Amino acid sequence: MHKNSLAYRDTNYFTPLVTDYLDQKENVQQFYGLFPTLENFQEQIALKKENYDAAGGTEKREVLTGILKEQYRDIKISEATASNFDLLKEETTFTVTTGHQLNLFTGPLYFLYKIVSAINLARDLKKAYPQYNFVPVYWMATEDHDFEEISFFYLHGKKFQWNPPKSEKTGGPVGELPTTGLNDVFELFSAEIGNTKNAGQLKQWFKKAYLEHDNLADATRYLANELFGEQGLVIMDAHHAELKRLYIPQMKKELLDQVSYKAVQKKSETLEQEGYNVQVNTREINLFYIQKGLRERIIEKNGKFFVHENEISWSKEELLELLENHPERFSPNVLLRPLYEEVILPNLCYIGGGGELAYWLELKGLFEAVNITFPVLLLRNSVLLQTEKQDQKRQKLNISLPELFLKRHELINRKVRKISNIDIDFSPQKEHLVEQFRGMYELAEKTDKTFLNAVKAQEVKQLKGLDHLEKRLLKAQKRKLEDEVSRIADLQNELFPNGGLQERHHNFSEFYLEYGEDLIPALLNSLEPLELKFDIIAL
């Protein structure tokens, strides 16, 4: 196994906002706190400790530990995880957190990369600051309600889709969804992967997770614990009444003062003024109301509160009483969930993908408005996994790593030009033509200026003609070099499914079938979260 790395900017798969953040461009610095360097965590620890302790940190730690033990009651806990539960009670313990949806059988590969990033960052921080403890946390997005986004995974180019019985409502929090209907997926999955030792382990994980647990939250917790429990990962479901009770002051402020709308709107407008796209648009109230099979946003109108597209409504007094008595019925949306996380956890750093960091960068003003410490934002590790055979094929085709990330037509055209014995580049001819027409423009200026348009039209026509000839020659040469072109296309198809990043498409089972129990240790040993580079790993 060996690893190479590229700057994220050189992959052409990340937005200008993300790459400018990684480059610490001056115009982006107003949207975050401390940048993710090992040295900056010393200051982040001091800031979080003071803020968290002043807001009832001891009580929060007790509640947190009790709920985690309750949620793990039916799961075999590793010594490392059990130790982390106890450490969370101590004022010298902090968390590093990543979050993810409850995708079926983990969904795309980057589920693994997020968690490995958190585990390895906790490891690095412990080495740098041994007087403190650092716990990696996976925050399960159990309150999300977009079932369509999480109900499938891809293996060997095939889509394995979960279709619950029509009697089951899928519009409420996905963590509460019964796992009925997943036996059919298990049968298809089992038939696809065969009967090797590694296939047997995958079948066991799927069966125990989804056929022996009643809901999606419990199934996901079991599976994530099986994959990462030995590394001390703490898996958290924040959809709990006692955790929500700790968040009541912020939810009350949201309902009455619409604090997030005012703060986030201002930052979003500033982002747009700096030329960046806004990831998430804020609403007047960024809370949902939850009951079985329902998660819908709360709307205020003329002093009354309503549930969107529903007959449920309250007066202000009724709503505040409901919040006090049943905080679990209120659910933060994508913009308030980060604040909820930072209120209840002694958290130093949030680790997310490019899209997640983009909406976190809208939130600094909100954190300042409610006096909660803004965490360090870290882009999770991104990885392209290839076999040694694929890497050898790349080298035989003389494709550099940066070239591998080019769009297919661009890569093929570049390689055809390079390996061809004909120089199919008409740039010199085009430059010569432009120079000739420059003289014709001067002549037209001196004689009859009305001919300028005619000269321009002729120049455009002849340049287009050269473009056309260049493309025809390139096409003809591609036919002559059909074998090389085919091998280049096949390699890119293997490594970039549907022209996108592998990590956003393939399921981990595709690689586990090949590498088995060596897969996760290889990632843990290779990925360095604070390097801030895109990794290409040949296994």
Coordinates of C-alpha atoms in Angstrom, one line a residue:
M1 CA 0.0 0.0 0.0
H2 CA 1.2 3.5 -0.8
K3 CA -0.3 7.0 -0.7
N4 CA 0.0 10.1 -2.8
S5 CA -1.7 13.4 -2.2
L6 CA -3.1 16.4 -4.2
A7 CA -4.2 19.8 -3.2
Y8 CA -8.0 19.9 -3.1
R9 CA -7.9 22.8 -5.6
D10 CA -6.1 20.6 -8.1
T11 CA -8.8 18.0 -8.1
N12 CA -11.4 20.4 -9.6
Y13 CA -14.1 18.7 -7.5
F14 CA -14.4 21.3 -4.7
T15 CA -16.1 24.7 -4.7
P16 CA -14.2 28.0 -4.6
L17 CA -15.5 28.7 -1.1
V18 CA -14.0 25.4 0.2
T19 CA -10.7 25.8 -1.6
D20 CA -10.4 29.5 -0.5
Y21 CA -11.1 28.4 3.1
L22 CA -8.3 25.9 2.9
D23 CA -6.0 28.5 1.4
Q24 CA -7.0 30.9 4.3
K25 CA -7.9 33.6 1.8
E26 CA -8.3 36.9 3.7
N27 CA -11.9 37.5 2.5
V28 CA -13.1 34.1 4.0
Q29 CA -11.5 34.6 7.4
Q30 CA -14.5 36.6 8.7
F31 CA -16.7 33.5 8.4
Y32 CA -14.9 31.2 10.8
G33 CA -13.0 31.2 14.1
L34 CA -9.7 29.4 14.4
F35 CA -8.2 27.5 11.4
P36 CA -7.5 23.8 11.9
T37 CA -3.9 23.6 12.9
L38 CA -2.5 21.6 15.7
E39 CA -1.2 24.8 17.4
N40 CA -4.6 26.5 17.2
F41 CA -6.3 23.8 19.3
Q42 CA -4.6 25.1 22.4
E43 CA -6.6 28.3 22.2
Q44 CA -9.8 26.5 21.1
I45 CA -9.6 24.3 24.2
A46 CA -9.3 27.4 26.5
L47 CA -12.2 29.1 24.7
K48 CA -14.5 26.1 24.8
K49 CA -13.7 25.1 28.4
E50 CA -14.5 28.6 29.7
N51 CA -17.8 28.9 27.7
Y52 CA -19.0 25.3 28.3
D53 CA -18.2 25.3 32.0
A54 CA -19.9 28.6 32.5
A55 CA -23.1 27.2 30.9
G56 CA -23.5 24.3 33.2
G57 CA -20.9 22.0 31.8
T58 CA -20.8 19.6 34.8
E59 CA -24.6 19.0 34.5
K60 CA -24.4 18.6 30.7
R61 CA -21.6 16.0 31.1
E62 CA -23.6 14.0 33.6
V63 CA -26.7 14.0 31.3
L64 CA -24.7 13.2 28.3
T65 CA -22.9 10.2 29.8
G66 CA -26.2 8.8 31.3
I67 CA -28.0 9.0 28.0
L68 CA -25.1 7.4 26.0
K69 CA -25.0 4.5 28.4
E70 CA -28.8 4.1 28.0
Q71 CA -28.5 4.2 24.2
Y72 CA -25.7 1.5 24.3
R73 CA -27.5 -0.8 26.7
D74 CA -28.0 -3.6 24.1
I75 CA -24.7 -3.2 22.4
K76 CA -21.4 -4.8 23.3
I77 CA -19.1 -1.9 24.1
S78 CA -15.3 -1.9 23.6
E79 CA -13.0 -1.0 26.5
A80 CA -12.0 2.2 24.6
T81 CA -15.6 3.3 24.2
A82 CA -16.5 2.5 27.8
S83 CA -13.5 4.5 28.9
N84 CA -14.6 7.4 26.7
F85 CA -18.0 7.4 28.4
D86 CA -16.3 7.8 31.8
L87 CA -13.8 10.4 30.5
L88 CA -16.7 12.6 29.2
K89 CA -17.6 13.3 32.8
E90 CA -14.3 15.1 33.4
E91 CA -13.7 18.8 32.7
T92 CA -10.5 18.0 30.9
T93 CA -12.3 15.9 28.2
F94 CA -13.4 17.4 24.9
T95 CA -14.9 16.0 21.7
V96 CA -14.3 16.1 18.0
T97 CA -17.4 15.5 16.1
T98 CA -18.6 14.4 12.7
G99 CA -22.2 13.8 11.6
H100 CA -23.9 11.8 8.9
Q101 CA -27.2 10.7 7.7
L102 CA -28.5 7.2 8.5
N103 CA -27.7 5.9 5.0
L104 CA -28.5 2.2 4.4
F105 CA -25.4 0.1 5.1
T106 CA -23.4 3.4 5.5
G107 CA -24.2 4.7 2.0
P108 CA -21.2 6.2 0.1
L109 CA -17.6 5.5 1.1
Y110 CA -17.1 8.9 2.7
F111 CA -19.0 7.7 5.8
L112 CA -15.8 5.9 6.7
Y113 CA -13.6 8.8 5.9
K114 CA -15.6 11.2 8.2
I115 CA -15.3 8.8 11.1
V116 CA -11.6 8.0 10.5
S117 CA -10.9 11.7 10.4
A118 CA -12.5 12.2 13.8
I119 CA -10.7 9.2 15.3
N120 CA -7.3 10.3 14.0
L121 CA -7.8 13.9 15.0
A122 CA -8.6 12.8 18.5
R123 CA -5.4 10.7 18.4
D124 CA -3.3 13.6 17.2
L125 CA -4.7 16.0 19.8
K126 CA -3.9 13.6 22.6
K127 CA -0.3 13.4 21.5
A128 CA 0.0 17.1 21.3
Y129 CA -2.0 17.9 24.5
P130 CA -1.6 14.8 26.8
Q131 CA -3.0 16.7 29.8
Y132 CA -6.5 16.6 28.1
N133 CA -8.6 13.8 26.7
F134 CA -10.3 13.8 23.3
V135 CA -13.3 11.7 22.3
P136 CA -14.3 11.1 18.7
V137 CA -18.1 11.4 18.2
Y138 CA -20.3 10.3 15.4
W139 CA -23.5 12.3 15.5
M140 CA -26.3 10.3 13.9
A141 CA -28.7 12.5 11.9
T142 CA -31.7 10.6 13.3
E143 CA -34.1 13.5 13.0
D144 CA -33.6 14.0 9.3
H145 CA -36.8 13.2 7.3
D146 CA -35.5 12.9 3.7
F147 CA -36.0 9.1 3.4
E148 CA -35.2 9.1 -0.4
E149 CA -31.6 10.3 0.3
I150 CA -30.7 7.4 2.6
S151 CA -32.7 4.5 1.3
F152 CA -30.1 2.9 -1.0
F153 CA -26.5 2.1 -1.7
Y154 CA -24.5 1.1 -4.7
L155 CA -22.4 -2.1 -5.1
H156 CA -20.8 -3.3 -8.4
G157 CA -22.7 -0.6 -10.3
K158 CA -26.1 -1.9 -9.0
K159 CA -28.5 0.1 -6.8
F160 CA -29.8 -1.7 -3.7
Q161 CA -33.0 0.0 -2.8
W162 CA -35.0 -0.2 0.4
N163 CA -38.8 -0.2 -0.2
P164 CA -40.7 -0.2 3.1
P165 CA -44.3 -1.4 3.1
K166 CA -46.7 1.2 2.0
S167 CA -48.3 1.2 5.4
E168 CA -45.2 2.6 6.9
K169 CA -44.9 6.5 6.9
T170 CA -41.5 7.7 5.8
G171 CA -42.0 11.4 6.4
G172 CA -41.0 11.6 10.0
P173 CA -37.6 11.3 11.7
V174 CA -35.7 8.5 9.8
G175 CA -34.2 7.2 13.0
E176 CA -37.6 6.0 14.2
L177 CA -38.3 4.1 10.9
P178 CA -39.0 0.4 11.5
T179 CA -36.6 -1.8 9.6
T180 CA -39.3 -3.8 7.9
G181 CA -38.7 -4.5 4.2
L182 CA -34.9 -4.8 4.6
N183 CA -35.0 -8.6 4.4
D184 CA -35.6 -8.3 0.6
V185 CA -32.5 -6.1 0.3
F186 CA -30.5 -8.6 2.4
E187 CA -31.4 -11.4 0.0
L188 CA -30.4 -9.5 -3.1
F189 CA -27.2 -8.3 -1.4
S190 CA -26.3 -11.8 -0.2
A191 CA -26.7 -13.2 -3.8
E192 CA -24.5 -10.4 -5.2
I193 CA -21.5 -10.8 -2.9
G194 CA -21.1 -14.6 -2.9
N195 CA -19.8 -16.8 -0.2
T196 CA -16.2 -15.8 0.6
K197 CA -15.0 -15.1 4.1
N198 CA -15.2 -11.4 3.6
A199 CA -18.7 -11.7 2.1
G200 CA -19.7 -13.7 5.2
Q201 CA -18.7 -10.9 7.5
L202 CA -20.6 -8.3 5.4
K203 CA -23.7 -10.5 5.5
Q204 CA -23.4 -10.9 9.3
W205 CA -23.2 -7.1 9.8
F206 CA -26.1 -6.4 7.5
K207 CA -28.3 -9.2 9.1
K208 CA -27.5 -8.2 12.7
A209 CA -27.9 -4.5 12.1
Y210 CA -31.0 -4.4 10.0
L211 CA -32.9 -7.7 10.6
E212 CA -32.2 -7.9 14.4
H213 CA -32.9 -4.2 15.3
D214 CA -36.3 -2.6 15.3
N215 CA -35.5 0.9 13.9
L216 CA -33.0 2.6 11.7
A217 CA -31.2 4.5 14.6
D218 CA -30.5 1.3 16.5
A219 CA -29.4 -0.5 13.3
T220 CA -27.0 2.3 12.4
R221 CA -25.5 2.5 15.9
Y222 CA -24.9 -1.3 15.9
L223 CA -23.1 -1.2 12.5
A224 CA -21.0 1.9 13.2
N225 CA -20.0 0.3 16.6
E226 CA -19.0 -2.9 14.8
L227 CA -16.8 -0.9 12.4
F228 CA -15.2 1.6 14.8
G229 CA -16.0 0.6 18.3
E230 CA -12.5 -0.7 19.0
Q231 CA -11.2 2.8 18.3
G232 CA -13.4 4.3 21.0
L233 CA -15.9 5.9 18.7
V234 CA -18.9 7.3 20.6
I235 CA -22.1 7.2 18.6
M236 CA -24.7 9.7 19.6
D237 CA -28.5 10.0 18.9
A238 CA -29.4 13.5 20.1
H239 CA -33.2 13.0 19.5
H240 CA -33.8 12.6 23.3
A241 CA -35.9 14.6 25.7
E242 CA -33.2 15.2 28.3
L243 CA -30.7 16.4 25.7
K244 CA -33.3 18.7 24.1
R245 CA -34.0 20.1 27.6
L246 CA -30.5 21.4 27.7
Y247 CA -31.2 23.2 24.5
I248 CA -34.5 24.9 25.6
P249 CA -33.0 28.4 26.1
Q250 CA -31.8 28.5 22.5
M251 CA -35.0 27.1 21.1
K252 CA -37.1 29.6 23.1
K253 CA -34.9 32.4 21.7
E254 CA -35.4 31.0 18.2
L255 CA -39.2 30.9 18.5
L256 CA -39.6 34.3 20.1
D257 CA -36.8 36.4 18.6
Q258 CA -36.0 34.6 15.3
V259 CA -32.3 35.0 16.2
S260 CA -30.9 32.6 13.6
Y261 CA -32.8 34.3 10.7
K262 CA -31.3 37.7 11.5
A263 CA -27.8 36.5 12.1
V264 CA -27.5 33.9 9.3
Q265 CA -29.2 36.2 6.7
K266 CA -26.5 38.8 7.3
K267 CA -23.6 36.3 6.9
S268 CA -25.3 34.8 3.8
E269 CA -25.5 38.2 2.2
T270 CA -21.9 38.9 2.9
L271 CA -20.9 35.5 1.4
E272 CA -22.8 36.4 -1.7
Q273 CA -21.1 39.8 -1.9
E274 CA -17.8 38.0 -1.8
G275 CA -18.8 36.0 -4.8
Y276 CA -19.7 32.7 -3.2
N277 CA -22.8 30.6 -3.5
V278 CA -24.9 30.2 -0.3
Q279 CA -25.4 26.6 0.6
V280 CA -28.5 26.9 2.8
N281 CA -31.1 29.7 2.9
T282 CA -32.4 30.5 6.4
R283 CA -36.1 30.8 7.4
E284 CA -37.8 33.0 10.0
I285 CA -38.0 30.0 12.4
N286 CA -35.5 27.1 11.9
L287 CA -37.2 24.6 14.0
F288 CA -39.4 21.6 13.1
Y289 CA -42.2 20.0 15.0
I290 CA -42.0 16.2 15.4
Q291 CA -44.5 13.6 16.1
K292 CA -44.8 10.0 14.8
G293 CA -44.5 10.1 11.0
L294 CA -44.3 13.9 10.9
R295 CA -41.4 16.4 10.9
E296 CA -42.6 19.8 9.6
R297 CA -41.4 23.3 10.1
I298 CA -43.0 25.7 12.5
I299 CA -44.3 29.0 11.2
E300 CA -45.3 32.2 13.1
K301 CA -48.0 34.4 11.8
N302 CA -49.7 37.3 13.6
G303 CA -48.6 36.1 17.0
K304 CA -49.8 32.5 16.5
F305 CA -47.7 29.4 15.6
F306 CA -48.5 26.8 13.0
V307 CA -47.1 23.5 11.7
H308 CA -46.6 23.9 7.9
E309 CA -49.3 22.1 5.8
N310 CA -50.9 20.8 9.0
E311 CA -53.8 21.8 11.2
I312 CA -51.7 21.9 14.4
S313 CA -51.4 25.4 15.9
W314 CA -50.7 27.1 19.2
S315 CA -50.7 30.5 20.9
K316 CA -47.4 31.8 22.1
E317 CA -48.1 30.7 25.7
E318 CA -49.2 27.2 24.6
L319 CA -46.1 26.7 22.5
L320 CA -43.8 27.7 25.3
E321 CA -45.5 25.4 27.7
L322 CA -45.2 22.6 25.1
L323 CA -41.5 23.4 24.8
E324 CA -41.0 23.1 28.5
N325 CA -42.9 19.9 28.9
H326 CA -41.9 18.1 25.7
P327 CA -38.7 19.5 24.2
E328 CA -38.3 16.3 22.3
R329 CA -41.1 17.4 19.9
F330 CA -38.9 20.2 18.6
S331 CA -36.2 19.5 16.1
P332 CA -33.5 21.9 14.8
N333 CA -33.1 22.1 11.0
V334 CA -29.8 22.0 9.2
L335 CA -28.8 25.6 10.4
L336 CA -29.8 25.1 14.1
R337 CA -28.4 21.5 14.4
P338 CA -24.8 22.8 14.6
L339 CA -25.8 25.1 17.5
Y340 CA -27.5 22.2 19.3
E341 CA -24.4 20.1 18.9
E342 CA -22.2 22.8 20.3
V343 CA -24.5 23.6 23.3
I344 CA -24.6 20.0 24.6
L345 CA -21.1 18.7 23.7
P346 CA -17.7 19.9 25.0
N347 CA -16.8 20.0 21.3
L348 CA -13.7 21.6 19.8
C349 CA -14.0 20.7 16.1
Y350 CA -16.6 19.8 13.6
I351 CA -15.5 17.6 10.7
G352 CA -17.6 17.6 7.5
G353 CA -17.6 17.5 3.8
G354 CA -17.4 20.5 1.5
G355 CA -21.2 21.1 1.5
E356 CA -21.3 20.9 5.3
L357 CA -18.5 23.4 5.8
A358 CA -20.2 25.7 3.3
Y359 CA -23.3 26.1 5.6
W360 CA -21.2 26.2 8.8
L361 CA -19.5 29.2 7.3
E362 CA -22.9 31.0 7.3
L363 CA -23.3 30.5 11.1
K364 CA -20.6 32.4 12.9
G365 CA -22.9 35.4 13.5
L366 CA -25.5 33.1 15.1
F367 CA -23.0 31.6 17.5
E368 CA -21.8 35.1 18.5
A369 CA -25.5 36.2 19.0
V370 CA -26.2 33.5 21.5
N371 CA -22.6 33.5 23.1
I372 CA -21.6 29.9 22.2
T373 CA -18.1 29.1 21.1
F374 CA -17.7 28.5 17.4
P375 CA -15.8 25.3 16.7
V376 CA -12.8 24.7 14.5
L377 CA -14.1 23.6 11.1
L378 CA -12.1 20.7 9.4
L379 CA -12.7 19.4 5.9
R380 CA -12.9 15.6 6.3
N381 CA -10.4 13.4 4.5
S382 CA -11.2 12.7 0.9
V383 CA -9.8 9.6 -0.7
L384 CA -9.5 7.8 -4.1
L385 CA -8.9 4.1 -3.5
Q386 CA -7.3 2.1 -6.3
T387 CA -5.8 -1.3 -6.6
E388 CA -2.1 -1.8 -7.2
K389 CA -3.2 -3.1 -10.7
Q390 CA -5.1 0.1 -11.4
D391 CA -2.1 2.2 -10.3
Q392 CA 0.2 0.2 -12.5
K393 CA -2.2 0.7 -15.4
R394 CA -2.2 4.5 -14.8
Q395 CA 1.5 4.6 -14.9
K396 CA 1.7 2.5 -18.1
L397 CA -0.7 4.9 -19.7
N398 CA 1.6 7.7 -18.5
I399 CA -1.2 9.5 -16.7
S400 CA -0.1 11.7 -13.9
L401 CA -2.2 12.0 -10.7
P402 CA -3.5 15.5 -11.5
E403 CA -4.4 14.4 -15.0
L404 CA -6.4 11.5 -13.6
F405 CA -8.9 14.1 -12.2
L406 CA -9.5 15.8 -15.5
K407 CA -12.8 15.6 -17.3
R408 CA -12.8 12.5 -19.5
H409 CA -12.8 14.3 -22.9
E410 CA -10.1 16.6 -21.7
L411 CA -7.9 13.8 -20.4
I412 CA -8.3 11.7 -23.6
N413 CA -7.6 14.7 -25.9
R414 CA -4.5 15.5 -23.9
K415 CA -3.2 12.0 -24.0
V416 CA -4.0 11.5 -27.7
R417 CA -2.0 14.6 -28.5
K418 CA 0.9 13.4 -26.3
I419 CA 1.1 9.9 -27.7
S420 CA 0.4 10.7 -31.3
N421 CA 3.2 11.0 -33.8
I422 CA 1.3 13.9 -35.4
D423 CA 1.2 17.3 -33.7
I424 CA -2.5 18.0 -33.6
D425 CA -2.3 21.5 -32.2
F426 CA -3.3 24.3 -34.5
S427 CA -2.4 27.0 -32.0
P428 CA 0.6 28.3 -34.1
Q429 CA -1.6 28.4 -37.2
K430 CA -4.3 30.3 -35.4
E431 CA -1.8 32.8 -34.1
H432 CA -0.4 33.3 -37.6
L433 CA -3.9 33.8 -39.0
V434 CA -4.7 36.4 -36.3
E435 CA -1.5 38.2 -37.2
Q436 CA -2.4 38.2 -40.9
F437 CA -5.8 39.6 -40.1
R438 CA -4.3 42.3 -38.0
G439 CA -2.7 43.7 -41.1
M440 CA -6.0 43.5 -42.9
Y441 CA -7.7 45.5 -40.2
E442 CA -5.1 48.2 -40.6
L443 CA -5.7 48.2 -44.3
A444 CA -9.5 48.5 -43.9
E445 CA -9.0 51.4 -41.4
K446 CA -7.0 53.3 -44.0
T447 CA -9.3 52.7 -46.9
D448 CA -12.9 52.0 -46.0
K449 CA -13.9 51.4 -42.4
T450 CA -17.2 49.8 -43.5
F451 CA -15.0 46.7 -44.5
L452 CA -14.0 46.2 -40.8
N453 CA -17.1 44.0 -40.1
A454 CA -16.5 42.0 -43.3
V455 CA -12.8 41.4 -42.2
K456 CA -14.0 40.3 -38.7
A457 CA -16.5 37.9 -40.2
Q458 CA -13.9 36.3 -42.4
E459 CA -11.5 36.0 -39.5
V460 CA -14.1 34.3 -37.3
K461 CA -15.0 32.0 -40.2
Q462 CA -11.4 30.9 -40.9
L463 CA -10.6 30.4 -37.1
K464 CA -13.7 28.2 -36.9
G465 CA -12.5 26.3 -39.9
L466 CA -9.2 25.6 -38.2
D467 CA -11.0 24.5 -35.0
H468 CA -13.2 22.2 -37.1
L469 CA -10.1 20.7 -38.9
E470 CA -8.3 20.3 -35.6
K471 CA -11.3 18.4 -34.1
R472 CA -11.6 16.2 -37.2
L473 CA -7.9 15.3 -37.1
L474 CA -8.1 14.6 -33.4
K475 CA -11.1 12.4 -34.0
A476 CA -9.3 10.5 -36.7
Q477 CA -6.3 10.0 -34.5
K478 CA -8.5 8.7 -31.7
R479 CA -9.7 6.0 -34.0
K480 CA -6.1 5.1 -34.9
L481 CA -5.3 5.0 -31.2
E482 CA -8.5 3.3 -30.2
D483 CA -6.8 0.8 -27.9
E484 CA -5.1 3.5 -25.8
V485 CA -8.2 5.7 -25.7
S486 CA -10.3 2.7 -24.6
R487 CA -7.9 1.8 -21.8
I488 CA -7.8 5.4 -20.6
A489 CA -11.6 5.6 -20.6
D490 CA -11.9 2.2 -18.8
L491 CA -9.5 3.3 -16.1
Q492 CA -11.4 6.6 -15.5
N493 CA -14.7 4.7 -15.5
E494 CA -13.4 2.4 -12.8
L495 CA -12.1 5.2 -10.6
F496 CA -14.7 7.9 -11.2
P497 CA -18.1 6.3 -11.5
N498 CA -20.5 8.4 -13.6
G499 CA -17.8 11.0 -13.9
G500 CA -17.9 11.8 -10.1
L501 CA -15.8 11.1 -7.1
Q502 CA -15.6 7.4 -6.1
E503 CA -16.2 8.3 -2.4
R504 CA -19.7 9.8 -3.2
H505 CA -20.9 6.7 -5.0
H506 CA -19.3 3.3 -4.0
N507 CA -20.3 1.5 -0.8
F508 CA -17.5 0.3 1.5
S509 CA -18.6 -3.3 0.9
E510 CA -17.1 -3.2 -2.6
F511 CA -13.6 -2.8 -1.0
Y512 CA -14.3 -4.9 2.0
L513 CA -15.0 -7.9 -0.3
E514 CA -11.4 -7.5 -1.6
Y515 CA -9.5 -6.4 1.5
G516 CA -11.6 -7.5 4.4
E517 CA -10.4 -6.7 7.9
D518 CA -7.4 -4.9 6.5
L519 CA -9.5 -2.1 5.0
I520 CA -10.3 0.1 8.0
P521 CA -6.8 -0.3 9.6
A522 CA -5.3 0.8 6.3
L523 CA -7.4 4.0 6.4
L524 CA -6.6 4.6 10.0
N525 CA -2.9 4.3 9.3
S526 CA -3.0 6.4 6.2
L527 CA -5.3 9.4 6.7
E528 CA -3.9 12.5 8.3
P529 CA -6.8 14.9 9.0
L530 CA -4.7 18.1 9.5
E531 CA -2.7 17.6 6.2
L532 CA -5.7 19.1 4.3
K533 CA -4.9 17.1 1.1
F534 CA -6.8 14.8 -1.1
D535 CA -5.3 11.3 -0.8
I536 CA -4.9 8.7 -3.5
I537 CA -4.3 5.3 -1.9
A538 CA -3.2 2.2 -3.8
L539 CA -4.2 -0.8 -1.7

